Short mmCIF file of C-alpha atoms in Angstrom, two decimals:
data_model
loop_
_atom_site.label_atom_id
_atom_site.label_comp_id
_atom_site.label_asym_id
_atom_site.label_seq_id
_atom_site.Cartn_x
_atom_site.Cartn_y
_atom_site.Cartn_z
CA MET V 896 0.12 -3.44 22.24
CA PRO V 897 0.85 -4.15 18.62
CA GLN V 898 3.58 -1.99 17.32
CA ILE V 899 4.19 -1.19 13.62
CA THR V 900 7.50 0.28 12.35
CA VAL V 901 7.52 1.42 8.76
CA GLN V 902 10.84 2.18 7.09
CA TYR V 903 10.81 4.29 3.89
CA PRO V 904 13.18 6.51 1.83
CA GLU V 905 12.85 10.24 1.81
CA ALA V 906 12.19 10.09 -1.91
CA LEU V 907 8.65 8.65 -1.16
CA ALA V 908 7.78 10.89 1.81
CA SER V 909 5.58 13.35 -0.07
CA GLY V 910 3.43 10.52 -1.66
CA PHE V 911 3.05 8.51 1.52
CA ASP V 912 -0.12 9.16 3.65
CA ARG V 913 1.49 7.92 6.78
CA ARG V 914 -1.35 8.97 9.17
CA GLY V 915 -3.96 7.42 6.89
CA PHE V 916 -1.99 4.26 6.75
CA ALA V 917 -1.54 4.05 10.51
CA LEU V 918 -5.28 4.73 11.24
CA ALA V 919 -6.35 2.19 8.68
CA ALA V 920 -3.94 -0.35 9.85
CA HIS V 921 -4.89 0.03 13.54
CA THR V 922 -8.53 -0.31 12.81
CA ALA V 923 -8.27 -3.25 10.43
CA ALA V 924 -5.61 -5.16 12.36
CA SER V 925 -7.52 -4.58 15.65
CA GLY V 926 -10.52 -6.66 14.50
CA LEU V 927 -8.26 -9.26 12.71
CA ILE V 928 -6.10 -10.18 15.73
CA SER V 929 -8.63 -9.17 18.47
CA SER V 930 -6.35 -6.60 20.05
CA ALA V 931 -7.67 -3.34 21.54
CA LEU V 932 -7.42 -0.40 19.11
CA GLY V 933 -5.98 1.87 21.84
CA GLY V 934 -2.93 -0.28 22.16
CA PHE V 935 -1.76 0.03 18.56
CA LYS V 936 1.33 2.11 17.96
CA THR V 937 2.92 3.02 14.65
CA ARG V 938 6.19 4.88 14.00
CA PHE V 939 7.80 5.90 10.77
CA LEU V 940 11.59 5.86 10.10
CA VAL V 941 13.01 7.64 7.13
CA LEU V 942 15.89 5.77 5.64
CA ASP V 943 18.86 8.00 4.66
CA GLU V 944 20.09 5.65 2.08
CA THR V 945 18.89 2.40 0.46
CA VAL V 946 20.30 0.29 -2.37
CA VAL V 947 17.92 -2.00 -4.17
CA GLY V 948 19.01 -4.55 -6.75
CA ASP V 949 21.60 -3.06 -9.07
CA GLY V 950 21.56 0.32 -7.38
CA ASN V 951 19.20 2.12 -9.72
CA PRO V 952 18.46 5.43 -7.86
CA ASN V 953 14.75 5.18 -8.82
CA HIS V 954 14.37 1.78 -7.15
CA HIS V 955 13.13 2.03 -3.54
CA MET V 956 11.98 -0.11 -0.71
CA VAL V 957 9.26 0.21 2.01
CA HIS V 958 9.37 -2.19 4.83
CA ALA V 959 6.87 -2.67 7.63
CA ILE V 960 7.59 -4.65 10.75
CA VAL V 961 4.52 -5.62 12.78
CA ASP V 962 5.34 -6.69 16.27
CA ILE V 963 2.61 -8.60 18.26
CA LEU V 964 2.45 -10.64 21.45
CA PRO V 965 3.18 -14.33 20.99
CA GLY V 966 0.52 -17.02 20.71
CA ARG V 967 -1.35 -16.37 17.57
CA PRO V 968 -1.50 -18.96 14.83
CA ALA V 969 0.79 -18.80 11.82
CA GLU V 970 -2.22 -18.36 9.48
CA LEU V 971 -3.41 -15.27 11.41
CA LYS V 972 0.11 -13.78 11.24
CA THR V 973 0.22 -14.42 7.51
CA ARG V 974 -3.19 -12.65 7.13
CA LEU V 975 -1.98 -9.70 9.18
CA GLY V 976 1.15 -9.34 7.06
CA VAL V 977 -0.98 -9.38 3.79
CA LEU V 978 -3.35 -6.87 5.34
CA VAL V 979 -0.59 -4.47 6.22
CA LEU V 980 1.10 -4.98 2.77
CA GLY V 981 -2.19 -4.10 1.04
CA LEU V 982 -2.66 -1.00 3.16
CA LEU V 983 0.86 0.21 2.49
CA GLY V 984 0.18 -0.06 -1.22
CA ALA V 985 -3.06 1.81 -0.94
CA HIS V 986 -1.40 4.75 0.99
CA LEU V 987 1.64 5.20 -1.23
CA THR V 988 1.68 7.37 -4.49
CA ILE V 989 4.66 6.20 -6.43
CA PRO V 990 6.32 8.70 -8.73
CA GLY V 991 6.14 7.51 -12.42
CA GLU V 992 9.89 6.84 -12.79
CA CYS V 993 10.15 4.84 -9.57
CA LEU V 994 9.93 1.16 -8.82
CA VAL V 995 9.10 0.28 -5.16
CA GLN V 996 9.39 -3.00 -3.45
CA VAL V 997 6.94 -3.14 -0.46
CA THR V 998 7.43 -5.78 2.14
CA THR V 999 6.11 -6.76 5.62
CA GLU V 1000 7.38 -8.93 8.39
CA VAL V 1001 5.18 -10.08 11.38
CA ARG V 1002 7.18 -10.90 14.49
CA GLU V 1003 6.37 -12.05 18.01
CA LEU V 1004 7.55 -9.81 20.82
CA HIS V 1005 9.03 -11.68 23.90
CA GLY V 1006 9.74 -9.88 27.15
CA TYR V 1007 7.68 -6.92 26.24
CA HIS V 1008 6.93 -4.44 29.05
CA GLN V 1009 4.88 -1.28 28.98
CA LEU V 1010 4.32 1.66 31.28
CA VAL V 1011 1.44 4.16 30.52
CA LEU V 1012 1.86 7.51 32.13
CA PRO V 1013 -0.83 10.26 32.72
#
C-alpha cells in the first residue's frame, strides 16, 4: 500500500536513476515498516519550474512524499523518511554546477481505498 511520490526538475532527469531508487526504496522500506513488497507504488513527477532560495537557476529541489497507512510510531516514520532521503541521494548524480536540496515527508493516508484489477 505505501505510495511514494517523487518530485524533481527536468534538469536532474538524466542523472536520476528513478527505477533503481524505486526498487531499492520498496525493498528497504518493506522490511522496515513490515509492509508487503507487492503493495509499494512509486510515481515520479517532473516539475516544470522551481525556485529555490534567491532563484539561482543552478539550485534545485527533489522532494519525496511517502504515504503510509496510519498507526505506525513516530520513530518508525522518522526512520522511513531518513531511509528514503539516503536512497534519493544515492540515486542522484548532481551536475557539478548544481546545488540540490533533497527532502522527504512521511504522511499517513486516511480514507485510502484500493481496487486491483486483473
